[in-house]
Short mmCIF file of C-alpha atoms in Angstrom, two decimals:
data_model
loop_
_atom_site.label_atom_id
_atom_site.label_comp_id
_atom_site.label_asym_id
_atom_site.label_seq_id
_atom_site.Cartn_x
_atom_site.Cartn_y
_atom_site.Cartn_z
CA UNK A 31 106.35 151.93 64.57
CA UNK A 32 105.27 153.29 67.59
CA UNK A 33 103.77 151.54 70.51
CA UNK A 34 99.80 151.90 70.78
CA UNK A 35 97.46 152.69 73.59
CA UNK A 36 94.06 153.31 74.18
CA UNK A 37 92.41 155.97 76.45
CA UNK A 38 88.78 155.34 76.59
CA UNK A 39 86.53 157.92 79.10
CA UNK A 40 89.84 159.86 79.79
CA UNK A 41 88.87 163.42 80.41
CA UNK A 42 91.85 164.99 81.26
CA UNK A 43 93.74 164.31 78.36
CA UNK A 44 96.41 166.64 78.52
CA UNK A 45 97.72 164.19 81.05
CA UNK A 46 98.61 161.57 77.76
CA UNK A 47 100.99 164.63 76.60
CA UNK A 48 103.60 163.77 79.18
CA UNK A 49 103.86 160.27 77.67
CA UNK A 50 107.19 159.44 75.62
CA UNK A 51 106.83 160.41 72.43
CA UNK A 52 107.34 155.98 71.54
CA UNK A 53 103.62 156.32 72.48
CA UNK A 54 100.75 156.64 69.99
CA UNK A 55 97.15 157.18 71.89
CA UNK A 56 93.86 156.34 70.12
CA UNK A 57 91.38 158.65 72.20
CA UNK A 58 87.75 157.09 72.77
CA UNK A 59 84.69 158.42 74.15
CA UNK A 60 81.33 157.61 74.97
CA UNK A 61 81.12 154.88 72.54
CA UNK A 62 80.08 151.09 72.71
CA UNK A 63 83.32 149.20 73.24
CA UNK A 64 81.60 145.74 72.45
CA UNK A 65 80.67 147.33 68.80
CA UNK A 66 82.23 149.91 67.80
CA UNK A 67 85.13 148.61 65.14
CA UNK A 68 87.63 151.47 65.65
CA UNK A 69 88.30 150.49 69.20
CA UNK A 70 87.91 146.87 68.29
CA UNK A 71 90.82 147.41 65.68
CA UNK A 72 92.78 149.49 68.09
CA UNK A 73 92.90 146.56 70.65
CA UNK A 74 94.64 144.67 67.79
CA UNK A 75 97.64 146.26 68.77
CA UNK A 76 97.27 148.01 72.04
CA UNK A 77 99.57 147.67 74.53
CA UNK A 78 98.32 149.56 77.49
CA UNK A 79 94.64 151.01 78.21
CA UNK A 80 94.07 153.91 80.60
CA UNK A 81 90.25 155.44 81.04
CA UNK A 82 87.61 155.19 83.30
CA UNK A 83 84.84 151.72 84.06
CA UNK A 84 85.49 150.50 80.27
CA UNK A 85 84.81 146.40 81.07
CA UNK A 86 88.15 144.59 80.97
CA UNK A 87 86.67 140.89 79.94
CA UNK A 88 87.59 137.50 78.43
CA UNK A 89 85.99 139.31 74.96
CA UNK A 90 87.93 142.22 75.42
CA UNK A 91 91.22 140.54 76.23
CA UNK A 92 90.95 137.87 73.63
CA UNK A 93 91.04 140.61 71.00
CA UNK A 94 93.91 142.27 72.54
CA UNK A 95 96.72 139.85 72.17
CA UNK A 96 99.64 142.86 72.63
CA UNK A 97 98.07 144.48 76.19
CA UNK A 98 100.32 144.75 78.83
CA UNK A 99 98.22 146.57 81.29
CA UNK A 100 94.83 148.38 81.90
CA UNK A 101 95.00 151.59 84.17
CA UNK A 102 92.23 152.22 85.67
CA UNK A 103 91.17 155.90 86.25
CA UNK A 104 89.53 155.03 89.93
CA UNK A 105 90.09 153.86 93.02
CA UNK A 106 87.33 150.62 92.69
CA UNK A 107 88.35 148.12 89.95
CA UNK A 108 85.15 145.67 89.60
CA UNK A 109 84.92 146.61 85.84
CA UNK A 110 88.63 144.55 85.46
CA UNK A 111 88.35 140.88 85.04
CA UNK A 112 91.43 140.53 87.57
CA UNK A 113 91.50 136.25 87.19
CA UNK A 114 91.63 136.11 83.40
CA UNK A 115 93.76 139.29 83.24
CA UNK A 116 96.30 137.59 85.51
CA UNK A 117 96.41 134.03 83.58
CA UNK A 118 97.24 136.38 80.19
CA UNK A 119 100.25 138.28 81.86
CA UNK A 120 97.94 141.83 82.16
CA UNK A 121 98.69 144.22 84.82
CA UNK A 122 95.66 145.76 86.26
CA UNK A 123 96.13 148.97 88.54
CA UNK A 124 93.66 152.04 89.84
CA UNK A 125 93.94 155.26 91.81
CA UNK A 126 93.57 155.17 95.42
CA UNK A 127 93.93 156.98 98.46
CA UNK A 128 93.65 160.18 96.28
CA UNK A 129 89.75 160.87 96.23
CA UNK A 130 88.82 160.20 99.45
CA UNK A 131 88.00 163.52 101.50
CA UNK A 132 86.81 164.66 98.27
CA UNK A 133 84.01 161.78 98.21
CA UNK A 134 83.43 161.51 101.72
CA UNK A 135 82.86 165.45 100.90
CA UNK A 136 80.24 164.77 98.38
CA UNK A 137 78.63 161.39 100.48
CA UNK A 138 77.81 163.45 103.51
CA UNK A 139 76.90 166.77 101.19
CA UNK A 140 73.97 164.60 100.03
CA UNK A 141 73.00 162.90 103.34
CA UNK A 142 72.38 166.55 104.59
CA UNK A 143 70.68 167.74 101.14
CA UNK A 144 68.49 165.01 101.86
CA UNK A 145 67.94 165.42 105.80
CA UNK A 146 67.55 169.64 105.50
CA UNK A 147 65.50 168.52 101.95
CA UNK A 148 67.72 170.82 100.41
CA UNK A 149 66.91 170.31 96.32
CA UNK A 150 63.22 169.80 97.01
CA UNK A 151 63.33 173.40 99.10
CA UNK A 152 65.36 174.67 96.01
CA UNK A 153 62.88 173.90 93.42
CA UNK A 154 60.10 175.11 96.08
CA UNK A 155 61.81 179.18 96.09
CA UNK A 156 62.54 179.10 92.06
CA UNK A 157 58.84 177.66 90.77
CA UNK A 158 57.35 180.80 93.07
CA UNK A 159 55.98 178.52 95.50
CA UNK A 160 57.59 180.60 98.78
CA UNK A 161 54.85 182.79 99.88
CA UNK A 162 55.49 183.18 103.86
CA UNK A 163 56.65 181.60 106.83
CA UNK A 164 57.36 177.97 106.49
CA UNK A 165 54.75 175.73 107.19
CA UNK A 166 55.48 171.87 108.62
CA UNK A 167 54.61 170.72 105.16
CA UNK A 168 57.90 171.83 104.28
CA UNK A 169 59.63 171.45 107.59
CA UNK A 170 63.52 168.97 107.21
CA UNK A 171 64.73 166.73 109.83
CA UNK A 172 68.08 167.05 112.29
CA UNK A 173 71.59 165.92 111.18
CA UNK A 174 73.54 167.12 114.31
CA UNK A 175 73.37 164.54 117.56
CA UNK A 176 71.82 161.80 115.07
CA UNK A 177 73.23 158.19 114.93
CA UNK A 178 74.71 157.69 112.00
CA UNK A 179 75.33 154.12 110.81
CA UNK A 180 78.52 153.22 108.20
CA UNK A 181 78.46 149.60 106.15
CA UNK A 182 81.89 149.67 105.10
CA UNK A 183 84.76 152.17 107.10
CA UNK A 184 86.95 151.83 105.33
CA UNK A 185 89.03 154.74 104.27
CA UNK A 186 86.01 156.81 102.72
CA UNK A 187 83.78 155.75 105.47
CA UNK A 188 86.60 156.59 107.84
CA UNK A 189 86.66 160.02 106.21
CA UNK A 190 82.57 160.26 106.28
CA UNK A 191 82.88 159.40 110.03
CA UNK A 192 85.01 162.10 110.71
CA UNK A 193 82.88 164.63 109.47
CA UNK A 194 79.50 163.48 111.04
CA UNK A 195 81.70 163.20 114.66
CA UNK A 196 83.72 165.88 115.00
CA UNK A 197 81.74 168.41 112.78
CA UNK A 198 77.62 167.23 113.77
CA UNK A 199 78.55 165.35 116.96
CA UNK A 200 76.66 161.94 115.55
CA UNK A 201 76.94 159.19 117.10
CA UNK A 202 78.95 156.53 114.95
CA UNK A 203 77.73 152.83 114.29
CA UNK A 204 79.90 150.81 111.35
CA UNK A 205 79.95 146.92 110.45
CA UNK A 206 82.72 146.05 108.11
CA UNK A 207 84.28 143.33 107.81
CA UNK A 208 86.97 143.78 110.37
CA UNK A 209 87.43 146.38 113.51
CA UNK A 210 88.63 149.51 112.29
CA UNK A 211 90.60 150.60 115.47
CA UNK A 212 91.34 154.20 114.44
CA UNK A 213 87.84 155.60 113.70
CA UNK A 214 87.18 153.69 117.25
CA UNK A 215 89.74 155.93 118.76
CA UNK A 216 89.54 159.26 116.85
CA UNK A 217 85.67 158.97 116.27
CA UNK A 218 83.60 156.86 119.18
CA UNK A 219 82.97 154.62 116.45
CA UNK A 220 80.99 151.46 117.65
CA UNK A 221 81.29 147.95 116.06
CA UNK A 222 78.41 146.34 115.53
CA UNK A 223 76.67 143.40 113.28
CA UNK A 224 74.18 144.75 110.04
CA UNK A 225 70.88 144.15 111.85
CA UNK A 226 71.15 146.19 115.25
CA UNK A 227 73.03 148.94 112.53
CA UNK A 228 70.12 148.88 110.32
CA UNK A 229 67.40 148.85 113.49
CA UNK A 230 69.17 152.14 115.50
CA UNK A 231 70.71 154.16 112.99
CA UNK A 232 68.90 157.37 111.68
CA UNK A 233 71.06 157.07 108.88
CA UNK A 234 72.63 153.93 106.71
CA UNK A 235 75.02 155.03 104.67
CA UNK A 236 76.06 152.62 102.53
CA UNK A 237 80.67 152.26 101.29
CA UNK A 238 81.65 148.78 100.78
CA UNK A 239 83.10 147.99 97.49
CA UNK A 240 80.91 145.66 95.06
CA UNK A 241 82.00 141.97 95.80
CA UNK A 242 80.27 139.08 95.91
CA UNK A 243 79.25 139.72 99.16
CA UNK A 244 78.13 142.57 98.93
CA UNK A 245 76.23 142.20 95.74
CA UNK A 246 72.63 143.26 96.96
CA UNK A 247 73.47 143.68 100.61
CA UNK A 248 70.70 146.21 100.80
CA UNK A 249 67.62 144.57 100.29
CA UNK A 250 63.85 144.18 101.10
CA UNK A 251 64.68 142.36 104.58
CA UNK A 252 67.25 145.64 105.04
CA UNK A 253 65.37 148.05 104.51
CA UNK A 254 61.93 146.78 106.69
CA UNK A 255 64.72 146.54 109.59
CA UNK A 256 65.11 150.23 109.30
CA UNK A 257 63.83 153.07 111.41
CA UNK A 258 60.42 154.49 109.36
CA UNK A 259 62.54 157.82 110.24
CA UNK A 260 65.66 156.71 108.54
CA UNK A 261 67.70 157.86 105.52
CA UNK A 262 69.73 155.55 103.40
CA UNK A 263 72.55 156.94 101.67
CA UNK A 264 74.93 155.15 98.84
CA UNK A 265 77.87 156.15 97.82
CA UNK A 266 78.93 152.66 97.27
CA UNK A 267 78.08 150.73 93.91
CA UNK A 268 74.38 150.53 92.09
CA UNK A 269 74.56 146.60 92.61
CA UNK A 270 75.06 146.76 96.33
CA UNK A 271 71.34 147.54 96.53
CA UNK A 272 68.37 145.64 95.33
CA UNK A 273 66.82 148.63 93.38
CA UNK A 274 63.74 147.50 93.43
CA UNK A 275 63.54 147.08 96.88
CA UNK A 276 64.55 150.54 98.03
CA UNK A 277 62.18 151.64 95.55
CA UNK A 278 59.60 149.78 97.40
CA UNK A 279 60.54 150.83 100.86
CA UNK A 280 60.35 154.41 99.72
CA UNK A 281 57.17 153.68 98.15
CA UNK A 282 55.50 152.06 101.32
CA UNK A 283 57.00 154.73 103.42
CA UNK A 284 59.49 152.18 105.18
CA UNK A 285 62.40 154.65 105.23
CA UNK A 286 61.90 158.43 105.32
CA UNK A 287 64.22 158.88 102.27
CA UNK A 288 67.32 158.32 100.22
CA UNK A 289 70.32 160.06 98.76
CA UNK A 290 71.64 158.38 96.08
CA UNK A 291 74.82 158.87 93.91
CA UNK A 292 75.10 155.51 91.97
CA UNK A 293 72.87 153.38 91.03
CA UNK A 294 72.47 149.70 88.97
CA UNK A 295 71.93 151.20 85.54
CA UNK A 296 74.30 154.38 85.21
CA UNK A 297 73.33 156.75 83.39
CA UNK A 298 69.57 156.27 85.47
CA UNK A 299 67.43 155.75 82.90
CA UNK A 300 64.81 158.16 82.89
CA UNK A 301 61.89 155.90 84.13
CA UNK A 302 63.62 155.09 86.96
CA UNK A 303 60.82 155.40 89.49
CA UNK A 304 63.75 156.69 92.14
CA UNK A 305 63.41 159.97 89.83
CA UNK A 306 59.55 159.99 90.73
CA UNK A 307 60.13 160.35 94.53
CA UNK A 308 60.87 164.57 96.32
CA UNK A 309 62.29 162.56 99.14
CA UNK A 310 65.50 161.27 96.90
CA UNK A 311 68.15 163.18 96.36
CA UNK A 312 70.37 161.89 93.13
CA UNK A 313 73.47 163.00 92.16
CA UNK A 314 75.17 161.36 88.88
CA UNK A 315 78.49 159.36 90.50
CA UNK A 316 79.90 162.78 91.36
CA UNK A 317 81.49 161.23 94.48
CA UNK A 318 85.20 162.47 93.42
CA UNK A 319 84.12 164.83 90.38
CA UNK A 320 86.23 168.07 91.22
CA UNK A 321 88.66 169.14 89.22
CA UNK A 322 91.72 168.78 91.61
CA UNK A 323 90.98 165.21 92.47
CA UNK A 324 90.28 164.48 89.25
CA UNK A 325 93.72 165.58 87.51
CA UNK A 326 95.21 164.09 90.50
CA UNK A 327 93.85 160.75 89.56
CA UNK A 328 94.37 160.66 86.00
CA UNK A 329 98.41 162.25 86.76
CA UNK A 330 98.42 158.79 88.97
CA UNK A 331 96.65 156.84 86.28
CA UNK A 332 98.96 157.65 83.51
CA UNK A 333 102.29 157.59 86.19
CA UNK A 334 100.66 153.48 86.41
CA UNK A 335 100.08 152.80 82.95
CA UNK A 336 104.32 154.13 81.72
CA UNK A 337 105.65 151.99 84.24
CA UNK A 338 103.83 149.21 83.59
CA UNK A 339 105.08 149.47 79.79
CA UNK A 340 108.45 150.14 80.49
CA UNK A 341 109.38 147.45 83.22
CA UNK A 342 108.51 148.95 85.80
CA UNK A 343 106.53 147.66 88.63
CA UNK A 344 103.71 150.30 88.81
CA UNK A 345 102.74 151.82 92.25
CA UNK A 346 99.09 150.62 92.52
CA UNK A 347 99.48 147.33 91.22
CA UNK A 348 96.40 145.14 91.84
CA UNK A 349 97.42 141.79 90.48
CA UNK A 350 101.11 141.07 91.70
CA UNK A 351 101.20 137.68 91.13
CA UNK A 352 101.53 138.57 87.56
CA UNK A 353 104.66 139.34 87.91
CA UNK A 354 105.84 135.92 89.59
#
């Protein structure tokens, strides 16, 4: 009988084929893994999961008595139960240091789409609305010489740094939660705590994984201590930011405007005020989407999961101590 595993939200499939041929994969997409009974039979007997934010819980793992590991297809891993995992002998692993110029790419694409007001202007030449000359009503702010300020360099705010720096000469601000030397070095970078970031930055942009402390970090008292002029940009988590705060802020006119790739409920439902407001730009999680990073990730993803199920210790291993 050959050995099972699951790929749930895999897209690049054709990765799976360079799996020993001991393998069987059960392919699932877009489907409820709480309900739906084919994957809840397949974890009978899976022994390895590779795919993309499917939640690794006590439910999940309790009807998975054969899993060995879980693969994630991305750098964060906040959908894994890592505790539980560890106590039932489950590897855990993800993707990193692969996607990061490509999202830091995509983060600062959007902080200028929203700055230059670059979809809005878009929609403003295709619905015939360009007659003449520009008027101020349609006037965008500056990105070059701006301050920009980072929660979280690390290694895709690093990369987001770089690019504002050397390419728009902004000034840098960052608070993380230690020095990050390098980007000091290579990018003027300036330490600082969250409020005097928040107060003189024209832009927040917003990278710290979701922990527990970070869970909301963005908030009403956050966004009142930001410049009426600012823009705040996430490229973070959804649940790093109070939603409906922001949405307030934007709605009193507290901040000048957002740019938004993720976002608490994903996909955005679509009475999400934050789709109500020209001054928001919203992308859906795109952050790494090309193809190249993409294939690079899931070639890492599925290099994880076969060692992991043949004794191997696999590169990205998150939990080590299940090993011990």
């Amino acid at each position: 009988m050959k050995r099972k595993i699951i790929a749930y939200n895999f897209e690049l499939t054709e990765n799976l084929n360079k799996l020993p041929d001991e393998f069987e994969v059960e392919i699932f997409d877009s489907i409820n893994p709480k309900t739906d009974p084919a994957f809840i039979e397949a974890l009978k007997d899976a022994e390895g999961i590779v795919g993309l934010a499917l939640p690794v819980d006590q439910q999940l793992l309790e009807r998975a008595p054969k899993l060995k590991i879980v693969s994630n297809n991305s750098t964060g891993y906040n959908n894994l139960l890592i505790e539980e995992m560890t106590k039932r002998g489950v590897m855990g692993t993800n993707t990193p240091g692969v996607l990061e110029d490509t999202t830091a790419d995509a983060i600062f694409g959007i902080l200028i789409a929203s700055a230059r007001r670059i979809a809005e202007l878009d929609q403003f030449v295709k619905s015939g609305s360009w007659k003449g000359h520009l008027t101020t009503a349609e006037y965008a702010i500056d990105v070059h010489h701006k301050t920009l300020g980072i929660i979280g360099l690390g290694k895709i705010g690093s990369a987001i740094a770089k690019r504002a720096h050397l390419g728009f000469d902004m000034n840098i601000l960052y608070h993380n939660r230690k020095r990050n030397v390098m980007a000091e070095k290579n990018y003027q970078a300036v330490y600082c705590d969250l409020d005097k970031l928040l107060k003189e930055s024209d832009f927040v942009c917003l990278m710290t994984p979701l922990t527990r402390e970070t869970e909301n970090i963005m908030g009403e008292r956050e966004f009142k201590l930001m410049k009426k002029s600012a823009i705040f940009v996430n490229g973070s988590r959804g649940k790093t930011v109070d939603e409906s705060a922001l949405i307030d802020a934007l709605r009193n006119k507290e901040i000048h405007g957002a740019a938004l790739d993720v976002y608490q409920i994903e996909p955005i439902k679509k009475d999400n005020p934050l789709l109500q407001f020209p001054n928001v730009v919203t992308t859906p999680h795109m952050g790494s989407s090309t193809y190249e990073t993409e294939l690079k990730m899931a070639e890492l993803a599925v290099e994880n999961l076969l060692a992991g199920l043949t004794g191997k210790r696999p590169k990205n291993l998150i939990n080590p101590e299940v090993l011990k």
